[in-house]
CSV table of C-alpha atoms and ligand atoms in Angstrom, one decimal:
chain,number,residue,atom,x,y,z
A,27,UNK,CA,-2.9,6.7,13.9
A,28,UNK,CA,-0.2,3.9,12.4
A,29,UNK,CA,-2.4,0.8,11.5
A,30,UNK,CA,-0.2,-1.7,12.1
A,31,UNK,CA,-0.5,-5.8,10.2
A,32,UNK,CA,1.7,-8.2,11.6
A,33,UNK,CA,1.8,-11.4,9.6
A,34,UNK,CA,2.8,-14.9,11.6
A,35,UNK,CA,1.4,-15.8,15.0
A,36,UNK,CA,4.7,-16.7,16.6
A,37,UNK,CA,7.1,-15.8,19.4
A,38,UNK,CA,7.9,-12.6,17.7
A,39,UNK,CA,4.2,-11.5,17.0
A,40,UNK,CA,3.7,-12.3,20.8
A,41,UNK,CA,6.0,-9.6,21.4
A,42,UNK,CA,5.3,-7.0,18.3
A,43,UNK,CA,1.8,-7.1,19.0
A,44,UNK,CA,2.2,-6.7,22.9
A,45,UNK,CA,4.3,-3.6,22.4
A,46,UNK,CA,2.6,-2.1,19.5
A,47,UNK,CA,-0.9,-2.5,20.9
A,48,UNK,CA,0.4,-0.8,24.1
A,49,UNK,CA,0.9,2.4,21.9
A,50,UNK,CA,-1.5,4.9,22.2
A,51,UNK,CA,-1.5,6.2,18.7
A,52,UNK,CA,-1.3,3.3,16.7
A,53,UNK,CA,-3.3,-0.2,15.8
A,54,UNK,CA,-2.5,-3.6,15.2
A,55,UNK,CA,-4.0,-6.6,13.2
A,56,UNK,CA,-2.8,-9.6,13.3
A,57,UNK,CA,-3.1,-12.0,9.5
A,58,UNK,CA,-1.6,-15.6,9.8
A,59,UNK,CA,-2.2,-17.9,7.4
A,60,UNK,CA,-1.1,-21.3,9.5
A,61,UNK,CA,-3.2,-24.1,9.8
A,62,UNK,CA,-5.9,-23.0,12.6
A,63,UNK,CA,-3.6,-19.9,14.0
A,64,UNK,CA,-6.1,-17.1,13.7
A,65,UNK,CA,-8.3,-19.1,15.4
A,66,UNK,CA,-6.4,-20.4,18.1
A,67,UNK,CA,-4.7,-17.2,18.9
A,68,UNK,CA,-8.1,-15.2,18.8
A,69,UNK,CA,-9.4,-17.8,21.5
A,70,UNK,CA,-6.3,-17.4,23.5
A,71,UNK,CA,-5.9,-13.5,23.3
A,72,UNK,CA,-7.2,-12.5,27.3
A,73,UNK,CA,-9.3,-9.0,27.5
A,74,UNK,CA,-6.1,-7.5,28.7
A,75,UNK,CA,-4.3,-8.1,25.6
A,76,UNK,CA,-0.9,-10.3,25.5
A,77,UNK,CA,1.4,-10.0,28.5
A,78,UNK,CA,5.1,-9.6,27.6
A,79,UNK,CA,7.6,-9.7,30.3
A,80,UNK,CA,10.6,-8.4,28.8
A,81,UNK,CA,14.3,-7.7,30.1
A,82,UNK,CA,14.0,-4.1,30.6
A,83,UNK,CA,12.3,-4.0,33.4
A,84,UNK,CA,8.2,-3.3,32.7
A,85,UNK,CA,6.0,-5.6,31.8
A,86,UNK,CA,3.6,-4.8,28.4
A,87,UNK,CA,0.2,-5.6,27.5
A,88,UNK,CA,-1.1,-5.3,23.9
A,89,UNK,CA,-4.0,-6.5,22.1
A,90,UNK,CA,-5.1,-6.7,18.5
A,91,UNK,CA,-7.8,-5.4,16.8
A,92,UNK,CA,-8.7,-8.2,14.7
A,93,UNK,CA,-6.5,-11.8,14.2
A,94,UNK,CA,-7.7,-13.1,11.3
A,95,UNK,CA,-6.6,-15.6,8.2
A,96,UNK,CA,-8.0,-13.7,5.6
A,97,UNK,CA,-5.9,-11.2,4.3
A,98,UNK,CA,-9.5,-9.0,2.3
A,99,UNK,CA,-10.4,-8.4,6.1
A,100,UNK,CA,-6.9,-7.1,7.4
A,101,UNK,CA,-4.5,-5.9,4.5
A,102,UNK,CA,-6.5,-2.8,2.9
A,103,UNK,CA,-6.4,-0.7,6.3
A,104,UNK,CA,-2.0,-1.4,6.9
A,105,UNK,CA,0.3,1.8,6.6
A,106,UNK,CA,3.0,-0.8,7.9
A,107,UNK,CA,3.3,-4.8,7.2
A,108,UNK,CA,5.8,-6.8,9.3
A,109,UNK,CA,6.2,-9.8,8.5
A,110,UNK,CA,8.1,-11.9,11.3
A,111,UNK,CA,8.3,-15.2,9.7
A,112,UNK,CA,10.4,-17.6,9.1
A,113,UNK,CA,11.9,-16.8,6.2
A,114,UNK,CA,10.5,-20.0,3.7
A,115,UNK,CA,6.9,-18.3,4.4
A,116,UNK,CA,7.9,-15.4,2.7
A,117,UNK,CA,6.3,-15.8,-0.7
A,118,UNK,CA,3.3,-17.6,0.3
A,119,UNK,CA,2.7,-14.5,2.8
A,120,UNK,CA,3.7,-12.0,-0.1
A,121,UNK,CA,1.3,-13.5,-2.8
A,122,UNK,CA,-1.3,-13.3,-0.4
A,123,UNK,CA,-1.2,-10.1,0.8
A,124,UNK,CA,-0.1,-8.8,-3.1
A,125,UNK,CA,-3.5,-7.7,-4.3
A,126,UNK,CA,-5.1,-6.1,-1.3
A,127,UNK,CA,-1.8,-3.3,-0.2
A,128,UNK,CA,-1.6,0.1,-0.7
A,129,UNK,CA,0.7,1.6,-3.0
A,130,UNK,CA,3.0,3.5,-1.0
A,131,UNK,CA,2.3,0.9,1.9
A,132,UNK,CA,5.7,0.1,4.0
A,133,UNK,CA,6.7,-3.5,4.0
A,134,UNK,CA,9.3,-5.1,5.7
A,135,UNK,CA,10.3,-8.5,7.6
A,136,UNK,CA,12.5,-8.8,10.5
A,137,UNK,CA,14.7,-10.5,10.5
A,138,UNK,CA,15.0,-10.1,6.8
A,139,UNK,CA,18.2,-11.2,6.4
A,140,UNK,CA,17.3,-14.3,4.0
A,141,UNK,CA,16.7,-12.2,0.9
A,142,UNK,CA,13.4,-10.6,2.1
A,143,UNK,CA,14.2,-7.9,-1.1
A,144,UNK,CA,14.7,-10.3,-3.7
A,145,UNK,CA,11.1,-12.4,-3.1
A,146,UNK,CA,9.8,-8.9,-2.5
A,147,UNK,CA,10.7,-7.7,-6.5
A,148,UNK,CA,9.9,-11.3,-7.2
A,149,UNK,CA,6.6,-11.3,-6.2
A,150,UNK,CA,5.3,-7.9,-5.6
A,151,UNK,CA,7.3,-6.7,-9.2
A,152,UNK,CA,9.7,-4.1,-9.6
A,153,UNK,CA,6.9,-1.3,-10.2
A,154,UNK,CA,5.2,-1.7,-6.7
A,155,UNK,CA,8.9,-2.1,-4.8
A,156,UNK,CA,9.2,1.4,-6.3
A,157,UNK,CA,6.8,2.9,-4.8
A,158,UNK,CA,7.1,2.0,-1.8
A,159,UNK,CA,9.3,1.3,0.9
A,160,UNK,CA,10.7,-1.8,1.3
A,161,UNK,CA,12.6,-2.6,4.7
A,162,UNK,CA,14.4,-5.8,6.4
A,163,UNK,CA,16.1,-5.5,10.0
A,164,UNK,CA,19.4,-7.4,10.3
A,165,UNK,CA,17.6,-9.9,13.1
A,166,UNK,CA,14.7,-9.7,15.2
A,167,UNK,CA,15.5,-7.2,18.3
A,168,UNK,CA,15.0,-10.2,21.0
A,169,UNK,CA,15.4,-13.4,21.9
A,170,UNK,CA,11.7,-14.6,22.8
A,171,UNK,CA,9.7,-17.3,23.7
A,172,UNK,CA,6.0,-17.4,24.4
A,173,UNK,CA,5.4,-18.1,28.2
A,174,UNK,CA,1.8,-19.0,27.3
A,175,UNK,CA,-0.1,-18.8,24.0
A,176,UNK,CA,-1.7,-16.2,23.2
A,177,UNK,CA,-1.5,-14.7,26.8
A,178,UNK,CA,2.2,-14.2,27.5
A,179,UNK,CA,5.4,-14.0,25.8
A,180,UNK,CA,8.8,-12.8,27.5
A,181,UNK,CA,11.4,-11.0,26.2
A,182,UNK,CA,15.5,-13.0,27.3
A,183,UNK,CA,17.0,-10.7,26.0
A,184,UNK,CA,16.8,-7.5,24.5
A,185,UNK,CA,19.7,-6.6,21.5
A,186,UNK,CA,21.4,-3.2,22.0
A,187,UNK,CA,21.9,-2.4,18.3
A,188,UNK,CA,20.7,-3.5,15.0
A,189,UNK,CA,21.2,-2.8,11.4
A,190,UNK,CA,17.5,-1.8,9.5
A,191,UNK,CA,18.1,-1.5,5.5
A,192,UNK,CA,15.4,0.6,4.2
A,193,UNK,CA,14.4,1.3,0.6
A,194,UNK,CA,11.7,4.4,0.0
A,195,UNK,CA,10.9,5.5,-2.9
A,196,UNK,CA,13.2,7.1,-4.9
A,197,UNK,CA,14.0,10.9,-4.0
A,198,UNK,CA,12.4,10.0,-0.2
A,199,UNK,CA,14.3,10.0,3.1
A,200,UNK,CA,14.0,7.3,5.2
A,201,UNK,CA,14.7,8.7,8.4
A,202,UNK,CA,10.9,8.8,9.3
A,203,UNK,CA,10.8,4.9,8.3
A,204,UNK,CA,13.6,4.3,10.9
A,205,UNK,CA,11.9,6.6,13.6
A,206,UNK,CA,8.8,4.8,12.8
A,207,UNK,CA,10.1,1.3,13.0
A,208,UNK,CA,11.8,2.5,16.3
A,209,UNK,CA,8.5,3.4,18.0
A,210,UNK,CA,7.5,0.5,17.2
A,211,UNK,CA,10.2,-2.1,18.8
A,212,UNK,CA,10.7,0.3,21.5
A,213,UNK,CA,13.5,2.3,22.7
A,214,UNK,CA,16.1,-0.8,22.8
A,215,UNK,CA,17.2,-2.1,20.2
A,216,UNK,CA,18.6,1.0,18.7
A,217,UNK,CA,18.0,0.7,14.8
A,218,UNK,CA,20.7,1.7,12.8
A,219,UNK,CA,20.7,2.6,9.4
A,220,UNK,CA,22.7,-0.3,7.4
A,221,UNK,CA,24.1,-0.3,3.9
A,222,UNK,CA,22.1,-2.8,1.7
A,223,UNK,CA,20.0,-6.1,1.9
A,224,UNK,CA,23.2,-8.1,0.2
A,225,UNK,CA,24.6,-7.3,3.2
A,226,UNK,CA,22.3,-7.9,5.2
A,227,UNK,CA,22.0,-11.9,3.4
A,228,UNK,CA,25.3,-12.3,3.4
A,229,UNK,CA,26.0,-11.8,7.2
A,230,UNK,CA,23.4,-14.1,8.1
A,231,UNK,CA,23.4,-14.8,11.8
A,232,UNK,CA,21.4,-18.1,11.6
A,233,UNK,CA,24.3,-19.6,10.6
A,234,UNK,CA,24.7,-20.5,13.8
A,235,UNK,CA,21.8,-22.9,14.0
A,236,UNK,CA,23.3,-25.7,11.6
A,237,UNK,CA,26.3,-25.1,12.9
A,238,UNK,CA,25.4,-25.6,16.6
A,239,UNK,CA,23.1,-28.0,15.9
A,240,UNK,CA,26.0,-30.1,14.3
A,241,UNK,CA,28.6,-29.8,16.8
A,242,UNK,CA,26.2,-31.2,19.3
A,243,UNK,CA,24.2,-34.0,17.4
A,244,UNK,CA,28.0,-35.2,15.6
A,245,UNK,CA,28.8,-38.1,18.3
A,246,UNK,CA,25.4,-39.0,19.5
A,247,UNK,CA,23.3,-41.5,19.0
A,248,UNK,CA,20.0,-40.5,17.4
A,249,UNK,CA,18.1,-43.3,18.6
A,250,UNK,CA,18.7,-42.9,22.3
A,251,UNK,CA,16.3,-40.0,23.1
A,252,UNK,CA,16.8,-37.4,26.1
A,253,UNK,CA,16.2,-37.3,29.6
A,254,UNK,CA,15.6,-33.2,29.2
A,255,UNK,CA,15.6,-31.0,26.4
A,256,UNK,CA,19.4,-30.2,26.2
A,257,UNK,CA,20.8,-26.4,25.9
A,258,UNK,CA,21.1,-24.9,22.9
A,259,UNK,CA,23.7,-22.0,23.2
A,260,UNK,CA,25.0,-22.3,26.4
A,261,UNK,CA,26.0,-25.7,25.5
A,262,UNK,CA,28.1,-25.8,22.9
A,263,UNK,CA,31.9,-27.1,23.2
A,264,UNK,CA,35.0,-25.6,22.3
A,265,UNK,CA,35.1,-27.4,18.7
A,266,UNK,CA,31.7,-26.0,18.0
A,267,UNK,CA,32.4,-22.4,18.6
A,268,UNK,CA,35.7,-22.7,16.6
A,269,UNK,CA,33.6,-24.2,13.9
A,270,UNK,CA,31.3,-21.5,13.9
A,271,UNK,CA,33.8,-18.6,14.0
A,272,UNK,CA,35.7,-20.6,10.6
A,273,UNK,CA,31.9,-20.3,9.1
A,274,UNK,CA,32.0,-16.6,9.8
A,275,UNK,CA,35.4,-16.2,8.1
A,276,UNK,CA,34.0,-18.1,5.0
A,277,UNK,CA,31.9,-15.0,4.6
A,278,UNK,CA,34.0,-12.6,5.7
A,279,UNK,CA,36.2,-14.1,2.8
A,280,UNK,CA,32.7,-13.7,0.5
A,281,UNK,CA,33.0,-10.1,1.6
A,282,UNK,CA,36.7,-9.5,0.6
A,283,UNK,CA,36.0,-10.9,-2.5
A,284,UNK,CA,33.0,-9.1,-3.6
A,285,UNK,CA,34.8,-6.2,-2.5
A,286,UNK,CA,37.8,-6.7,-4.7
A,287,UNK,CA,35.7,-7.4,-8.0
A,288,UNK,CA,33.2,-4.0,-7.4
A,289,UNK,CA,35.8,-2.1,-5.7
A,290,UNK,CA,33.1,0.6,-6.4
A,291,UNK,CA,29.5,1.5,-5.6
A,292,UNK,CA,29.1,-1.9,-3.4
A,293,UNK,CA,29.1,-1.0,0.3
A,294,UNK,CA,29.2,-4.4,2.3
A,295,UNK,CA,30.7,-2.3,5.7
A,296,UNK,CA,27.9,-3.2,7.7
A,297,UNK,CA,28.7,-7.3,7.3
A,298,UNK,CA,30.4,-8.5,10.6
A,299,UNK,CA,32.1,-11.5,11.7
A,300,UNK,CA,30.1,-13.5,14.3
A,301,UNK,CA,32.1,-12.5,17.0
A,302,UNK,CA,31.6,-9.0,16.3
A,303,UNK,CA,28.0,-9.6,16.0
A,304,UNK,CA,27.6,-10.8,19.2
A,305,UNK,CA,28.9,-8.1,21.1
A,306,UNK,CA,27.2,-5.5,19.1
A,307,UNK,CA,24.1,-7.4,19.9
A,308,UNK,CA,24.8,-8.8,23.6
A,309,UNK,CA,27.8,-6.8,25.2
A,310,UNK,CA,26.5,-6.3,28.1
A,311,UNK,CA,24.7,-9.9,28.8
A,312,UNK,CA,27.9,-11.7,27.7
A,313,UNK,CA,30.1,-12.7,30.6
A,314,UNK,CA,33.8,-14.1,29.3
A,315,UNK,CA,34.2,-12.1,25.7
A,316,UNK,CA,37.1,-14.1,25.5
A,317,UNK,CA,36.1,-16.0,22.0
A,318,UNK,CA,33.0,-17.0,20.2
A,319,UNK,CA,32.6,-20.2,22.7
A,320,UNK,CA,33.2,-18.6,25.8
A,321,UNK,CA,30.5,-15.5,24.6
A,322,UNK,CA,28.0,-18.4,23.8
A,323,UNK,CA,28.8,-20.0,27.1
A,324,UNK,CA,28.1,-17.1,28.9
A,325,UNK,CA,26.0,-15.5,27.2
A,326,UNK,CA,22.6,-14.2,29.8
A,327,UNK,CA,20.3,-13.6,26.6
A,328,UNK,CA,20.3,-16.8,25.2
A,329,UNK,CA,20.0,-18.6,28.8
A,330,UNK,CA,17.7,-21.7,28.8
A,331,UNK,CA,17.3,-22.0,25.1
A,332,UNK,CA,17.3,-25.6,24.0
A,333,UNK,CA,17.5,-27.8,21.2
A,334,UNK,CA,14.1,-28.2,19.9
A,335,UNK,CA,12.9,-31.5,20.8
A,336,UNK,CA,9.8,-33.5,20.5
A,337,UNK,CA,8.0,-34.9,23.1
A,338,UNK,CA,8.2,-39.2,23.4
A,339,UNK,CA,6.7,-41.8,25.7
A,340,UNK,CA,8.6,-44.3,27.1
A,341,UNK,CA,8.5,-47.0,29.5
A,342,UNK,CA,10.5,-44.7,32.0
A,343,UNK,CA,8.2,-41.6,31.4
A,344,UNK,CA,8.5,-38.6,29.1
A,345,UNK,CA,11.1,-38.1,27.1
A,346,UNK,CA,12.8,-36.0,24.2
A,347,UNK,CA,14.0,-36.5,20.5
A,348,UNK,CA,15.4,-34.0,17.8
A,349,UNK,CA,12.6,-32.6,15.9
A,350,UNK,CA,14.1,-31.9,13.1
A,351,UNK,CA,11.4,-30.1,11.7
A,352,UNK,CA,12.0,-27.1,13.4
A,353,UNK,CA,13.1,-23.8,12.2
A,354,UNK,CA,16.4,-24.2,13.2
A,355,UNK,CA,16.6,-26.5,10.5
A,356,UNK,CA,14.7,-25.6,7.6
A,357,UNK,CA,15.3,-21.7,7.8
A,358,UNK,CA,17.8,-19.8,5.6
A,359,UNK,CA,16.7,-21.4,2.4
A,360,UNK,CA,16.0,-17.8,0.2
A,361,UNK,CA,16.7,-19.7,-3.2
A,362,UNK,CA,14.0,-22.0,-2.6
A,363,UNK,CA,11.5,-18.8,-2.0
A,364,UNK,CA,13.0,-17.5,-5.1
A,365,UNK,CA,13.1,-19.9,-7.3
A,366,UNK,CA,10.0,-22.0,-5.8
A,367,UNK,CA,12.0,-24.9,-5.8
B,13,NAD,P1,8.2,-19.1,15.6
B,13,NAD,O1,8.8,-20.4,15.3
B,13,NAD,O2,7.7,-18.8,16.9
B,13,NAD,O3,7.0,-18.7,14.6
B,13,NAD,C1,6.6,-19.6,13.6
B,13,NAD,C2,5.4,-19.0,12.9
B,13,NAD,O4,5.7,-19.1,11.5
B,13,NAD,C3,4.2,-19.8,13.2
B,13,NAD,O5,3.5,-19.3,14.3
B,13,NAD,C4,3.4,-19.7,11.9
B,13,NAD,O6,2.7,-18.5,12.0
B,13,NAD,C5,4.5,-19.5,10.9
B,13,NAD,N1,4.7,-20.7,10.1
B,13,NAD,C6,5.6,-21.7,10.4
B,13,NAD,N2,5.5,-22.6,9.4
B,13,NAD,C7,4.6,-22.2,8.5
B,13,NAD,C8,4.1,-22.7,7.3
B,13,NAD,N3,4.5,-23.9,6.8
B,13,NAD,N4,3.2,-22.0,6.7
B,13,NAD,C9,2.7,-20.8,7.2
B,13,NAD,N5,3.2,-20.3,8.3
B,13,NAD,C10,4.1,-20.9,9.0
B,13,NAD,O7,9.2,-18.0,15.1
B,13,NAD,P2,9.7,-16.7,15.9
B,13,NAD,O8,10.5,-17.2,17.1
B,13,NAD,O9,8.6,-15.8,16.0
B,13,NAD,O10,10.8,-16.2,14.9
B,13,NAD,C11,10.4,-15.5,13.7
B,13,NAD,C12,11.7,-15.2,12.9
B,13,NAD,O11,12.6,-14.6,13.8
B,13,NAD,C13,12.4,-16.5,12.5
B,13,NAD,O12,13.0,-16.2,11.2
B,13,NAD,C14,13.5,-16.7,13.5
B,13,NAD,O13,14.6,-17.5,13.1
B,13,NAD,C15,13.8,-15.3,13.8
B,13,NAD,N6,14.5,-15.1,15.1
B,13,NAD,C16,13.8,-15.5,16.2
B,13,NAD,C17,14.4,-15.3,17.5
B,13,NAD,C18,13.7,-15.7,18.7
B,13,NAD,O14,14.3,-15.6,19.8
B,13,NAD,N7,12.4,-16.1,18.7
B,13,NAD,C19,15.6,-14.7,17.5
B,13,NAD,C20,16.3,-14.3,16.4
B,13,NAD,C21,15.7,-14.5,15.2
């Protein structure tokens, strides 16, 4: 039996806990330590766990064996904590759990690409990273928005490959952390052993959040708000996609660099270019791979997701305004975790 703690009570715990608590052989808790989450999602969770409809084909249902927000009731029991957060919760989640894991425990964020590592050593201290293993996938393996809280999530799209850096301890082999992380997300996407977690930083793909975000808001007016939630992804305009494939040469050029001044022992080979990403991610959901805007435009995985948006009353009815509160916005910041600015 793998006993299982996923930390959050988002989109992607919708999904981990649906397929996790599907598998015979292993058990999953869910901690969150949001406002009211644990309880919400405990009231919300039916008998037959959460439903996830997902693009492969089958639908899942999973259910947890405890939600709660108190780490002392959930922590002790984990082999395996997943965090799937966004990234600024990472030290308040880490502190928390801190005194209550096992040594040897594995712990691991996906995605984990905003220095999951560094506020891991940070807070957990170099001794306990030692001893156990420390992991971060590239991204999370969908695109995923709950359908209903609590009750069902679904799955856009499914990523065909993804990069997992894991650290065991010293002298161990980390191919039974890969096979168990695969059981766990399921047969798709398949997890690839990837080089380091500066890598993994470096090649960030929500990048592409500011980025979009700016190419559409640049010539609007703000105080005007929106008949409908506009499309994210699908929607962006030539300028924007050239925009974002100049971002993804900046750190390509980062890459170079690096490269030139530790022309030994630093292995940065599994950092891609957007464009690259996107394919290794999407190929087969991606209509016209002509350029990063076409592959946006057409991309099936990413169809429907729009800008986040607030809800406003007007005199003509309901309408929509940036919130920019969300994720899209505020994500990315791994100094901030690290330095508790
Ligand atoms: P989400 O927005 O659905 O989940 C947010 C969760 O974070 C909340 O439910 C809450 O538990 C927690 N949280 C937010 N603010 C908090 C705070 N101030 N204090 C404590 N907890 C707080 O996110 P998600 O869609 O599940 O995504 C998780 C991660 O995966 C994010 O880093 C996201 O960028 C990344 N990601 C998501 C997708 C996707 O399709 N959903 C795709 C790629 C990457």
């Amino acid at each position: 039996m793998v006993r299982v703690l996923l930390c959050g009570g988002g989109n992607a715990i919708h999904v981990l806990t649906s397929y996790i608590g599907a598998l015979p052989d292993c058990e999953v808790c869910i901690l969150s330590l949001f406002p009211g989450e644990a309880d919400n999602l405990r009231n919300a969770v039916p008998d037959e766990g959460i439903k996830c409809q997902n693009d492969l084909g089958n639908d899942v249902y999973g259910k947890p064996l405890q939600i709660s927000n108190d780490p002392a009731a959930v922590v002790p029991r984990s082999d395996v904590v997943i965090l799937a957060l966004p990234s600024f919760t990472h030290e308040l989640y880490l502190n928390k759990l801190k005194q209550y894991l096992r040594p040897g425990v594995m712990i691991g964020s996906m995605p984990g690409q905003s220095g999951f590592d560094l506020v891991a050593r940070h807070v957990l201290g170099g001794d306990f990273v030692q001893a156990s293993t420390v992991f971060a996938l590239e991204t999370l393996p969908w695109a995923c928005r709950i359908v209903e809280y609590g009750k069902s999530v679904q799955v856009l799209g499914t990523k065909k490959e993804i990069g997992a850096v894991i650290a065991p301890p010293e002298g161990q082999s980390l191919e039974p952390v890969l096979q168990t992380l695969q059981k766990l997300v399921g047969r798709l996407p398949e997890l690839k052993a990837s080089t380091n977690f500066l890598a993994l930083t470096l090649m960030n793909p929500n990048t592409v959040h500011p980025t979009i975000s700016y190419g559409f808001y640049r010539d609007k007016d703000l105080t005007k708000p929106f008949d409908e939630p506009p499309v994210f992804y699908q929607g962006v305009d030539e300028r924007t996609g050239q925009m974002l494939s100049k971002v993804s040469d900046e750190v390509m050029e980062v890459q170079r660099v690096l490269l030139e001044r530790y022309p030994t022992g630093l292995d940065l080979s599994s950092m891609l270019h957007i464009r690259d990403v996107l394919l290794r991610y999407y190929s087969d959901e991606i209509g016209d791979k002509t350029n990063v805007y076409t592959m946006l435009r057409t991309s099936h995985a990413h169809r429907g997701l729009t800008h986040p948006m607030v809800d406003v009353e007007t005199p003509e009815g309901k309408k929509y305004m940036p919130n920019f509160n969300y994720r899209y916005f505020t994500e990315g910041e791994w100094w901030s975790c690290v330095s508790g600015q």
